[in-house]
mmCIF file of C-alpha atoms in Angstrom:
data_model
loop_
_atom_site.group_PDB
_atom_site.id
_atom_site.type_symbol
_atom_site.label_atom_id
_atom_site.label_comp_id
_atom_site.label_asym_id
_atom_site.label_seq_id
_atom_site.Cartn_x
_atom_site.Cartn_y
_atom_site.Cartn_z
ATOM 1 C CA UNK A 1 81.774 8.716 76.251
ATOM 2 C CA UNK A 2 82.489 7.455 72.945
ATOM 3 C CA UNK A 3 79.931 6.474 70.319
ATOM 4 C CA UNK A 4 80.873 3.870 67.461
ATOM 5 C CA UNK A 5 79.176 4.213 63.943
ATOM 6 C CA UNK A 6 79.348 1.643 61.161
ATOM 7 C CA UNK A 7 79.437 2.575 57.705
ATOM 8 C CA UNK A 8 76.998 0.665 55.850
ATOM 9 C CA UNK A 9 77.466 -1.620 53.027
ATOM 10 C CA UNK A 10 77.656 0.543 49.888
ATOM 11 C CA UNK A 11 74.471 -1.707 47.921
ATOM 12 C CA UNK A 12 72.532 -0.775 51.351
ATOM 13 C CA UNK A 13 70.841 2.000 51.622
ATOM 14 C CA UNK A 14 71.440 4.843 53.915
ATOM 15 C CA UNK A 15 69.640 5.953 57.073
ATOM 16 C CA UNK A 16 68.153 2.942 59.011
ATOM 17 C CA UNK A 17 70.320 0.504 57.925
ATOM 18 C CA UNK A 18 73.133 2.179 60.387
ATOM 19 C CA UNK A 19 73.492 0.339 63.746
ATOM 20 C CA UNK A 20 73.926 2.714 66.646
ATOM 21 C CA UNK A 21 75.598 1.683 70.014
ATOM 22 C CA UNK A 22 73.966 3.776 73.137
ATOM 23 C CA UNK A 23 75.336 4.476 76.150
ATOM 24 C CA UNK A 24 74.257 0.944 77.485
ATOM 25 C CA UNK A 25 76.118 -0.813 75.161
ATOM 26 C CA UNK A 26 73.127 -2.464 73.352
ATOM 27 C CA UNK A 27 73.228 -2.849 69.609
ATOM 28 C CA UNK A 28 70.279 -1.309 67.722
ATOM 29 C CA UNK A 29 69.978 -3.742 64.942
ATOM 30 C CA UNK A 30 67.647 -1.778 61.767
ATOM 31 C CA UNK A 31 64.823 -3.429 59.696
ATOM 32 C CA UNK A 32 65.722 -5.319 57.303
ATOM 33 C CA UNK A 33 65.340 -3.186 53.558
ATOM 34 C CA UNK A 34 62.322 -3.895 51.466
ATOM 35 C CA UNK A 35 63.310 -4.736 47.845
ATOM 36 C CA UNK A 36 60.929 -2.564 46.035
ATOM 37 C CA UNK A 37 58.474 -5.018 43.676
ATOM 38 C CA UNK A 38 59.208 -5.231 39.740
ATOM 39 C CA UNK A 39 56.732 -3.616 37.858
ATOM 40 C CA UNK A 40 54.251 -4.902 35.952
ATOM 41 C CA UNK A 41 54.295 -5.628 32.515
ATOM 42 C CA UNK A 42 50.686 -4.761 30.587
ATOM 43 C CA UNK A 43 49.507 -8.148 28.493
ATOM 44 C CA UNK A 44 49.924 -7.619 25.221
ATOM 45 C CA UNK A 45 46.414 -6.598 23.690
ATOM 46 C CA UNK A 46 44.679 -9.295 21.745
ATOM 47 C CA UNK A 47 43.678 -9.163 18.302
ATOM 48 C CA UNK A 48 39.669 -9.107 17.636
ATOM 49 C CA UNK A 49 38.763 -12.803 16.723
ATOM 50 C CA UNK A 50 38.030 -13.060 12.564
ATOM 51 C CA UNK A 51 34.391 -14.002 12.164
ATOM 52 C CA UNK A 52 32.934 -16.648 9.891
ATOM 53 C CA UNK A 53 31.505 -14.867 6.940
ATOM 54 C CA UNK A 54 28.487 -17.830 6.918
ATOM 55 C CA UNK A 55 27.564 -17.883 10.047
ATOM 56 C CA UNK A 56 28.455 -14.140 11.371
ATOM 57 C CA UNK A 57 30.156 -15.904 14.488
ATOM 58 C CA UNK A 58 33.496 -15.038 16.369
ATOM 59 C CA UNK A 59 35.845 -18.311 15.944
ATOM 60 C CA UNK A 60 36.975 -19.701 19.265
ATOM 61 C CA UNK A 61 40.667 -18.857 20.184
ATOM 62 C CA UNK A 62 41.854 -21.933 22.709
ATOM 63 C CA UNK A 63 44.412 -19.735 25.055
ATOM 64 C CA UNK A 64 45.867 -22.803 26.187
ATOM 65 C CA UNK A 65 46.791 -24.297 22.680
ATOM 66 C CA UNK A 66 46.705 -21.287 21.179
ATOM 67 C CA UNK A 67 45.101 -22.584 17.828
ATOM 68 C CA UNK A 68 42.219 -21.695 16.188
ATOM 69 C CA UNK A 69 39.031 -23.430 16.389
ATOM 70 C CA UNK A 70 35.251 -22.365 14.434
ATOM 71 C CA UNK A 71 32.442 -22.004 17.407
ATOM 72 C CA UNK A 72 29.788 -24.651 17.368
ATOM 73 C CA UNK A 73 26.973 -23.549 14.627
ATOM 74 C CA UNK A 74 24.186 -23.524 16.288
ATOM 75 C CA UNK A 75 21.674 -26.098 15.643
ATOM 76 C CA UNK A 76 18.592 -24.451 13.778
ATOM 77 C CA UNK A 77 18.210 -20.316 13.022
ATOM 78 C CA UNK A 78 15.417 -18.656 14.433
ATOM 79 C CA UNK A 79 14.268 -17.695 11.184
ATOM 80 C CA UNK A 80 14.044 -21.098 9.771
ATOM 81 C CA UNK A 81 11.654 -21.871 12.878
ATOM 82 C CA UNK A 82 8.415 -20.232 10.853
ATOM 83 C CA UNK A 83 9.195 -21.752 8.157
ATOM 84 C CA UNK A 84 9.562 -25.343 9.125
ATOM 85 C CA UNK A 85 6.070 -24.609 11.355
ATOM 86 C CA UNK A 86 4.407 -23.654 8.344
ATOM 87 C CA UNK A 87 5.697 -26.247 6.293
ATOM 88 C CA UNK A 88 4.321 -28.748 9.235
ATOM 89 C CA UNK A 89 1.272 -27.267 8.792
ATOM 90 C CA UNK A 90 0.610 -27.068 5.266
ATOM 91 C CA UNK A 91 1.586 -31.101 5.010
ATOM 92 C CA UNK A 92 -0.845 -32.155 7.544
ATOM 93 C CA UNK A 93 -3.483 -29.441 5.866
ATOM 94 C CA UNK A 94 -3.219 -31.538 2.229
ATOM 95 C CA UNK A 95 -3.513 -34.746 4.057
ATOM 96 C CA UNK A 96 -6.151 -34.198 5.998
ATOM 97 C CA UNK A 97 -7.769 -32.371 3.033
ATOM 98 C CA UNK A 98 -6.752 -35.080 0.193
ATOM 99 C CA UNK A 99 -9.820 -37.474 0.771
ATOM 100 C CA UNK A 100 -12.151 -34.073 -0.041
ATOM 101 C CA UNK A 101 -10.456 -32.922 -2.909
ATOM 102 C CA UNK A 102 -9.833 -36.092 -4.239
ATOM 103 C CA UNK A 103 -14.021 -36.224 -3.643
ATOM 104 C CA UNK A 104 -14.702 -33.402 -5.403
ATOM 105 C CA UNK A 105 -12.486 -34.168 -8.647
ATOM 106 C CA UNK A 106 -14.083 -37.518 -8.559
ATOM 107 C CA UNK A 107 -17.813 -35.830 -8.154
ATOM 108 C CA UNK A 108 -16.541 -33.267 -11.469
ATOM 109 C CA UNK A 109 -15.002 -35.395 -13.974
ATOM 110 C CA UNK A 110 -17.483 -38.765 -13.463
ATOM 111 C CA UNK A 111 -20.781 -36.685 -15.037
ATOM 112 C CA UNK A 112 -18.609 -35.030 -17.758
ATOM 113 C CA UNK A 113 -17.017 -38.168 -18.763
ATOM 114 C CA UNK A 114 -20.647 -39.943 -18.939
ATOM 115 C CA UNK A 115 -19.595 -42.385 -15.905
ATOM 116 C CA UNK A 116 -23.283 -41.002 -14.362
ATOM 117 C CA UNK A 117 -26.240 -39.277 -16.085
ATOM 118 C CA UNK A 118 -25.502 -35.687 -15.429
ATOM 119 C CA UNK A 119 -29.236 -35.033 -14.933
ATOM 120 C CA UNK A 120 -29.192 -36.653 -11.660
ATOM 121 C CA UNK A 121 -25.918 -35.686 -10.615
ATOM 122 C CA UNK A 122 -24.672 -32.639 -12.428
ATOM 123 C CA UNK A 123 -21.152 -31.337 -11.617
ATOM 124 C CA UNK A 124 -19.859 -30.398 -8.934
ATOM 125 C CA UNK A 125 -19.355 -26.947 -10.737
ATOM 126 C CA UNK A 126 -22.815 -26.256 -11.406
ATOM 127 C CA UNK A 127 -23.750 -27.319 -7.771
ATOM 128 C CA UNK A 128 -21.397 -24.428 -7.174
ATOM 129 C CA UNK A 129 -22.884 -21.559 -9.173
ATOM 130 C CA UNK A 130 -26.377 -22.709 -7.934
ATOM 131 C CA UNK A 131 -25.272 -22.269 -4.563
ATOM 132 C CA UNK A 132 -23.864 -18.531 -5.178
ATOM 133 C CA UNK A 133 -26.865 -17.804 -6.934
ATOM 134 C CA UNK A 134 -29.205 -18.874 -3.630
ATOM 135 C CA UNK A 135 -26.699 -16.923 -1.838
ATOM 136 C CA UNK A 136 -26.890 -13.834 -3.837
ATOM 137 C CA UNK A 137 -30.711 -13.283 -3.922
ATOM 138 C CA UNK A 138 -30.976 -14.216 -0.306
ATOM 139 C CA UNK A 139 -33.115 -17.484 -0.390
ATOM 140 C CA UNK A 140 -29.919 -19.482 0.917
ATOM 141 C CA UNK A 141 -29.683 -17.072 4.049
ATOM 142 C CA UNK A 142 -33.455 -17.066 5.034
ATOM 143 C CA UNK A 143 -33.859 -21.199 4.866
ATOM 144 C CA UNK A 144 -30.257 -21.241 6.955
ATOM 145 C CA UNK A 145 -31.664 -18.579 9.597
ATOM 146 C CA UNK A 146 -34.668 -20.742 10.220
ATOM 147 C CA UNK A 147 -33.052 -24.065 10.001
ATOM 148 C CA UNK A 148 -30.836 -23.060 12.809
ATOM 149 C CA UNK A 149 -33.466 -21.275 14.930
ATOM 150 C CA UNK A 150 -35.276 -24.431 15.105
ATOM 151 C CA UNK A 151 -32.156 -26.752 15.588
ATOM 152 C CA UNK A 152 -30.589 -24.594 17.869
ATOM 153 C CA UNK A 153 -33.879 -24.065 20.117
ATOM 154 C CA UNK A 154 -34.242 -28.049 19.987
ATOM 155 C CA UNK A 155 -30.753 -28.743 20.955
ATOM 156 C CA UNK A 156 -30.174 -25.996 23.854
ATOM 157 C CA UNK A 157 -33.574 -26.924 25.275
ATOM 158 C CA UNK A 158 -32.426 -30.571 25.440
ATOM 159 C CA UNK A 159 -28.924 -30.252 26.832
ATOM 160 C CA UNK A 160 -30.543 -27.645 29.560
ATOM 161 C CA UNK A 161 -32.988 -31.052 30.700
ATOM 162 C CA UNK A 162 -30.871 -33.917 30.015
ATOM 163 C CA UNK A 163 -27.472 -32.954 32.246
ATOM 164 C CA UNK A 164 -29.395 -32.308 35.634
ATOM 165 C CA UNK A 165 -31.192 -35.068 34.915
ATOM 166 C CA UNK A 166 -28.741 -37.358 33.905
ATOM 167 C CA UNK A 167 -26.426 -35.702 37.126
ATOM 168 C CA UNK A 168 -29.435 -37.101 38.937
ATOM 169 C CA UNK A 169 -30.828 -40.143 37.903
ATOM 170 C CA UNK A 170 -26.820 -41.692 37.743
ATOM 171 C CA UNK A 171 -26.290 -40.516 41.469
ATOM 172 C CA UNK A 172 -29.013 -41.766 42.919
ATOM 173 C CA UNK A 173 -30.424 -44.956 42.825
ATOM 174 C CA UNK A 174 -33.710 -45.186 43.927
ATOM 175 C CA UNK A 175 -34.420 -42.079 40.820
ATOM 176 C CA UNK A 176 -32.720 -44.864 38.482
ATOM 177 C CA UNK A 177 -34.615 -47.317 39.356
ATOM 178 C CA UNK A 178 -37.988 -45.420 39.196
ATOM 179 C CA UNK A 179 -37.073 -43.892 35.577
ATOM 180 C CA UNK A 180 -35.249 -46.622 34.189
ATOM 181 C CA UNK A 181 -37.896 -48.712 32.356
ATOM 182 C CA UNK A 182 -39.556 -45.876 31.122
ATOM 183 C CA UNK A 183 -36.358 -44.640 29.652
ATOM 184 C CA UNK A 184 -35.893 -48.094 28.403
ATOM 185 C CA UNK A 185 -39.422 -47.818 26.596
ATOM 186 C CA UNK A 186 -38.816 -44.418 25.022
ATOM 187 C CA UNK A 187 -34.942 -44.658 24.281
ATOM 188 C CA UNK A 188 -35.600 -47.174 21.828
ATOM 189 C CA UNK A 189 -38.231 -45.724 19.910
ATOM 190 C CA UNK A 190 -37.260 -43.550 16.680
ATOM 191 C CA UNK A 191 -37.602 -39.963 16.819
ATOM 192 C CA UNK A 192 -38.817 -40.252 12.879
ATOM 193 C CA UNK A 193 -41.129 -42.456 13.938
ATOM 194 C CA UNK A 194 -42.705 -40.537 16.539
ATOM 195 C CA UNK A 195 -43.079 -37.221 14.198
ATOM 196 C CA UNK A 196 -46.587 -37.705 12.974
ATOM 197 C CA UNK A 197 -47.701 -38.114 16.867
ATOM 198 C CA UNK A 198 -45.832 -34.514 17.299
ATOM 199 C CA UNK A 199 -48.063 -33.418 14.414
ATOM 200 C CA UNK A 200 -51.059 -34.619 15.113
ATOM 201 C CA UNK A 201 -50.963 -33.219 18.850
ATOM 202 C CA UNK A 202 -48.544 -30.060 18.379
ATOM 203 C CA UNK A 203 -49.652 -28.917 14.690
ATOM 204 C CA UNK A 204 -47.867 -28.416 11.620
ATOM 205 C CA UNK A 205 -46.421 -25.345 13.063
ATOM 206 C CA UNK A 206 -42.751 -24.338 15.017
ATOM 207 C CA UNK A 207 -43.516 -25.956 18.332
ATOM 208 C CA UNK A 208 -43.908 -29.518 16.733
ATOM 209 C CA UNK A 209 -40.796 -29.208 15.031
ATOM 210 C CA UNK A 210 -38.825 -27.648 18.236
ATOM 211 C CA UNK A 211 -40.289 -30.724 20.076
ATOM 212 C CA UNK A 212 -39.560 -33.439 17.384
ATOM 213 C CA UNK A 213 -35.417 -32.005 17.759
ATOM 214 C CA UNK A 214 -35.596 -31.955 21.681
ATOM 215 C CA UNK A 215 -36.879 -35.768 21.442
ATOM 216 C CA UNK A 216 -34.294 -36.682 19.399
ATOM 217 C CA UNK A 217 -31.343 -34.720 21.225
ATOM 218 C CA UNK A 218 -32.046 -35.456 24.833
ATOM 219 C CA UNK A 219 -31.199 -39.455 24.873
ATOM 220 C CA UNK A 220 -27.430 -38.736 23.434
ATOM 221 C CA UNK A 221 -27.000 -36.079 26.053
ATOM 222 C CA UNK A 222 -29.156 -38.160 28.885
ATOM 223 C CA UNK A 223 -27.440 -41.661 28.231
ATOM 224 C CA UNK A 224 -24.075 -40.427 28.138
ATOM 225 C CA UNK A 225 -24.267 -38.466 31.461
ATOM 226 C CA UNK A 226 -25.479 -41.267 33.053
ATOM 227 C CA UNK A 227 -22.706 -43.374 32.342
ATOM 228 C CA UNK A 228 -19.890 -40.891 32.809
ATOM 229 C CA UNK A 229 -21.788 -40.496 36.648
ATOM 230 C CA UNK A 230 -21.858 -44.020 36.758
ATOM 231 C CA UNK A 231 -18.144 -44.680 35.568
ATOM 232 C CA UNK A 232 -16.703 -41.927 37.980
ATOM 233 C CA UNK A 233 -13.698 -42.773 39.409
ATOM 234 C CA UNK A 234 -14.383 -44.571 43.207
ATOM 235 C CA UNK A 235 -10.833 -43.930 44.861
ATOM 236 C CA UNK A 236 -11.577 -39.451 44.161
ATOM 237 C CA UNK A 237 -14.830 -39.997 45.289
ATOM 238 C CA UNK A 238 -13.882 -42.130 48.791
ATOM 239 C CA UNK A 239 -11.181 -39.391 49.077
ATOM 240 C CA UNK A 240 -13.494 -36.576 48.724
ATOM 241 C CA UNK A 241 -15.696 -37.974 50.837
ATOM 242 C CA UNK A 242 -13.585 -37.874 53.911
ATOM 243 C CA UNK A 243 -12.490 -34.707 53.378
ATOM 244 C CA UNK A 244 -15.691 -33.919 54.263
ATOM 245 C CA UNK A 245 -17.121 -32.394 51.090
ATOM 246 C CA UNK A 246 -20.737 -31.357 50.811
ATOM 247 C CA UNK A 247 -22.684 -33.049 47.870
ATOM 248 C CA UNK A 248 -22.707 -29.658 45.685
ATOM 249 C CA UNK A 249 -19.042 -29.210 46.498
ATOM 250 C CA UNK A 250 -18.554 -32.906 45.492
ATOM 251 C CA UNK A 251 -20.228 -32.725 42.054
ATOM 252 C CA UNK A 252 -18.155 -29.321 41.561
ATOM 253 C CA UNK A 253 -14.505 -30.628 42.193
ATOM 254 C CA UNK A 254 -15.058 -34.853 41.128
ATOM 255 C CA UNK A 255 -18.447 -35.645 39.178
ATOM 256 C CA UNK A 256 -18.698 -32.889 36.836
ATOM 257 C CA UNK A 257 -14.810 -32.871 36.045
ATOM 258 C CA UNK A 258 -14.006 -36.356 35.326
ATOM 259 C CA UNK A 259 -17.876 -36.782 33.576
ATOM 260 C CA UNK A 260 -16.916 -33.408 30.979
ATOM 261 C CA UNK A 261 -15.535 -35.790 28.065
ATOM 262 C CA UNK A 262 -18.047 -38.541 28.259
ATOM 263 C CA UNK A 263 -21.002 -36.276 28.591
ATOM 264 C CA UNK A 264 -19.005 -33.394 25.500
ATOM 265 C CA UNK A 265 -19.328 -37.032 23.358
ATOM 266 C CA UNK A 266 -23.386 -36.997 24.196
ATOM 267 C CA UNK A 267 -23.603 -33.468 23.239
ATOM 268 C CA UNK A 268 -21.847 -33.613 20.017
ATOM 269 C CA UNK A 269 -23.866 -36.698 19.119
ATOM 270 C CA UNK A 270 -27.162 -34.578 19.593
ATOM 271 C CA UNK A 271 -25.925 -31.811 17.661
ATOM 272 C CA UNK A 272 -25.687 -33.833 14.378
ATOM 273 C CA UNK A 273 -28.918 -35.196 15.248
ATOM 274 C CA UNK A 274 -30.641 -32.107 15.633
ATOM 275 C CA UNK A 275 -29.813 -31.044 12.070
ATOM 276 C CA UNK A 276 -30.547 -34.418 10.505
ATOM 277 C CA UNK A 277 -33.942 -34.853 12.352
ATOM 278 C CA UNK A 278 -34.884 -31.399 11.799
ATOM 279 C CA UNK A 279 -34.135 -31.701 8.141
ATOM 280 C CA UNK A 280 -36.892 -34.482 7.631
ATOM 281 C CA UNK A 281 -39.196 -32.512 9.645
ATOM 282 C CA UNK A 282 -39.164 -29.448 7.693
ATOM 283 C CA UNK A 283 -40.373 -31.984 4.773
ATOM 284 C CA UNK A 284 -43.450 -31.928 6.494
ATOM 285 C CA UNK A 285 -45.569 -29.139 5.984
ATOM 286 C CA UNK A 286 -42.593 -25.985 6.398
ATOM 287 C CA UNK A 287 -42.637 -23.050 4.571
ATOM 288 C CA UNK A 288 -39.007 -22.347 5.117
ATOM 289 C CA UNK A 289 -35.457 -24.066 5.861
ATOM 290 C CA UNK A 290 -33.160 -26.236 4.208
ATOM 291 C CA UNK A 291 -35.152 -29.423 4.273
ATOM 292 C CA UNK A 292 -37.942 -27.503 2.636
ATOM 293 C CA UNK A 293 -35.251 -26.329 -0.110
ATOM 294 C CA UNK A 294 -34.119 -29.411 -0.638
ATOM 295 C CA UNK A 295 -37.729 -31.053 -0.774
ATOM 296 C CA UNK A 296 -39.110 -27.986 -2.873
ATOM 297 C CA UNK A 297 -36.100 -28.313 -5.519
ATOM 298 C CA UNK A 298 -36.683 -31.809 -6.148
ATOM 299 C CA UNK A 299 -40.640 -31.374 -7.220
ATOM 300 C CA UNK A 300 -39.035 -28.714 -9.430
ATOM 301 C CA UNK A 301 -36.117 -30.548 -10.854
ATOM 302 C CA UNK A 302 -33.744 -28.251 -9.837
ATOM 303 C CA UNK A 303 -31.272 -30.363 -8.885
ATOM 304 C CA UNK A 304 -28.610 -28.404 -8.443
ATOM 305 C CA UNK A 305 -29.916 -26.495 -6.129
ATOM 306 C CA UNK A 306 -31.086 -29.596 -3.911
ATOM 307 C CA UNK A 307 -27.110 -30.307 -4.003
ATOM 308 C CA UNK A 308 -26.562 -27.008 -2.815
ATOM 309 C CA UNK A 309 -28.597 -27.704 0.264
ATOM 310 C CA UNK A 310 -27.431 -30.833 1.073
ATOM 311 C CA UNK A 311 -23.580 -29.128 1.387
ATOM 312 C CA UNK A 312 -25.230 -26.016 3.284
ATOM 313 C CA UNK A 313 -26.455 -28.727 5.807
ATOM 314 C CA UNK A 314 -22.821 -30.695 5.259
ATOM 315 C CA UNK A 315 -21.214 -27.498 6.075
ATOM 316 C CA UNK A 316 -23.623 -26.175 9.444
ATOM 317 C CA UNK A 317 -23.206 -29.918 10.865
ATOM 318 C CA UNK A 318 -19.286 -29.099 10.419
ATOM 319 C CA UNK A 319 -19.145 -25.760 12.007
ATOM 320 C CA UNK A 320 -21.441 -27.103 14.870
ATOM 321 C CA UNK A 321 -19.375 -29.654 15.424
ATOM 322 C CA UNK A 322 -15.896 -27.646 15.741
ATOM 323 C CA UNK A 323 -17.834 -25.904 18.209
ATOM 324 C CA UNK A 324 -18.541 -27.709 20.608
ATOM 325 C CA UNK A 325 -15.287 -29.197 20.216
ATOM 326 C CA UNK A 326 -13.893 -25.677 20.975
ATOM 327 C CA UNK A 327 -15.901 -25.483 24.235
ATOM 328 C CA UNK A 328 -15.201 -29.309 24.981
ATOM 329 C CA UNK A 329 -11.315 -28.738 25.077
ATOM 330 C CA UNK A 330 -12.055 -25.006 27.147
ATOM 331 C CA UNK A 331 -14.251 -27.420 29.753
ATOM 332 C CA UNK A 332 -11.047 -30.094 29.805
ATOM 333 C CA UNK A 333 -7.826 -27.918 30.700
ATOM 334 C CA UNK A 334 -7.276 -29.791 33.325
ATOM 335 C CA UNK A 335 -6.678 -33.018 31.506
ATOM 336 C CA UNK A 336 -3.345 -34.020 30.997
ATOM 337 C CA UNK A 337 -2.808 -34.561 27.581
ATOM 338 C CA UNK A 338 -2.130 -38.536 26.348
#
């Protein structure tokens, strides 16, 4: 038996590349050689971008065009943001603030410039160093502390009666009807005018004055809660309804929510009436409060110290106010704002 063996091609490479003939007589063809792959040639490394020396940005290398191009600034820097806030501020401060000052320079220069007698209206100066002088021996403080005892007792005793009552009298009908020509009667009768009644039967004495504030205070806060009941809005009420709400459950969730604003508006109205009736009650036989100051410093020609009560009153009916506003816009989250 012979065996045959080709010699491979001399660019093949050895071993099985050789075809072998068996004893059969069948070819054995080998697999065909793998061409080993090229190697890889590392990128060449790029070069850190330069940065813009203004901005302290990396400029934008386009790997396509291969050109240079600055990154988009951005728009504002954080640290401008305070700035411009404050700036904001400070120009809506000065305008809301212009009318005042422009008030005050008005109130200094007319008596020094013998526009007014400056016996009747002194400067706006002296008003001010008669007001640190009440301040600093404590005569200021004492007629403040009872001013707002009384107004505060007044007003909280009047807002604690006129909401329920309000709540009920605009819900149901028949109680409207039955209360509302004796509101009618009272409603338009003058608190002032009713004050030496509240004397006569109360005394010249805390409880008359108290009383005189919670007259005055409870028809803002009553009138306005009966509208805001009355005004509610049907279609949440129909709806609530057939979800089968309870009453409580329905003044909790519709009445009380949509009636906040209307019945905030009542309450801040009775809050600058407490202080301005309480002032001309105090002018009535008190022994303390700003009213009496201000009554007291007039028999005595001091009259800048009867300026310096007015602004102490000026000022509490300003706080007060900013108050409840405070509380009003805690009450009103839920609103969406306009």
């Amino acid at each position: 038996m012979t065996t045959n063996i080709t010699t491979p091609a001399t660019d093949a490479p050895a071993g099985p590349a050789e075809e072998v003939r068996g004893s059969a007589g069948a070819p054995v063809t080998p697999a065909p050689a793998q061409t080993p792959a090229p190697a890889q040639t590392p990128a060449p490394a790029q070069a850190p971008a330069p940065s813009d020396p203004e901005t302290g940005t990396a400029d934008h290398v386009d790997p396509v065009r291969g050109s240079d191009r600055p990154a988009p600034r951005p728009a504002a820097r954080p640290a401008r943001r305070p700035a411009r806030t404050l700036g904001r501020w400070l120009r809506a401060a000065a305008l809301r603030s212009a009318a005042l000052v422009a008030l005050l320079a008005l109130w200094e220069t007319a008596p020094r410039l013998g526009l007014v007698d400056a016996t009747f209206l002194p400067p706006v100066s002296e008003v001010a160093t008669a007001w640190w002088d009440l301040l600093g021996n404590g005569q200021l403080g004492q007629h403040t502390r009872a001013s707002l005892a009384r107004s505060f007792g007044g007003f909280g005793i009047a807002v604690v009666v006129a909401v329920p009552l309000g709540l009920l009298i605009g819900w149901y009908r028949p109680v409207a009807a039955f209360l509302g020509p004796l509101l009618e009667v009272f409603r338009n009768t003058a608190a002032l005018a009713l004050l030496p009644v509240f004397v006569l039967l109360l005394g010249i004495g805390e409880t008359s004055k108290v009383s005189i504030v919670v007259y005055a205070c409870l028809w803002p806060v009553l009138l306005n809660t009966i509208s805001a009941v009355g005004n509610a809005d049907p279609t949440l009420v129909r709806l609530a309804r057939s979800m089968d709400l309870s009453t409580p459950r329905l003044f909790q969730k519709v009445i009380l929510p949509s009636s906040v604003p209307a019945i905030f508006t009542g309450i801040r109205l009775a809050g600058a009436v407490s202080i301005l009736v309480l002032v001309a009650a105090e002018m009535i036989g008190a022994k303390a409060g700003l009213g009496y100051l201000i009554n007291a410093s007039q028999y005595n020609f001091a009259i800048p110290q009867m300026y310096a009560g007015i602004i102490t009153i000026s000022a509490v009916g300003v706080a007060f106010n900013q108050l409840l506003v405070t509380v009003e816009r805690r009450l009103s989250t839920w609103r969406v704002p306009a």
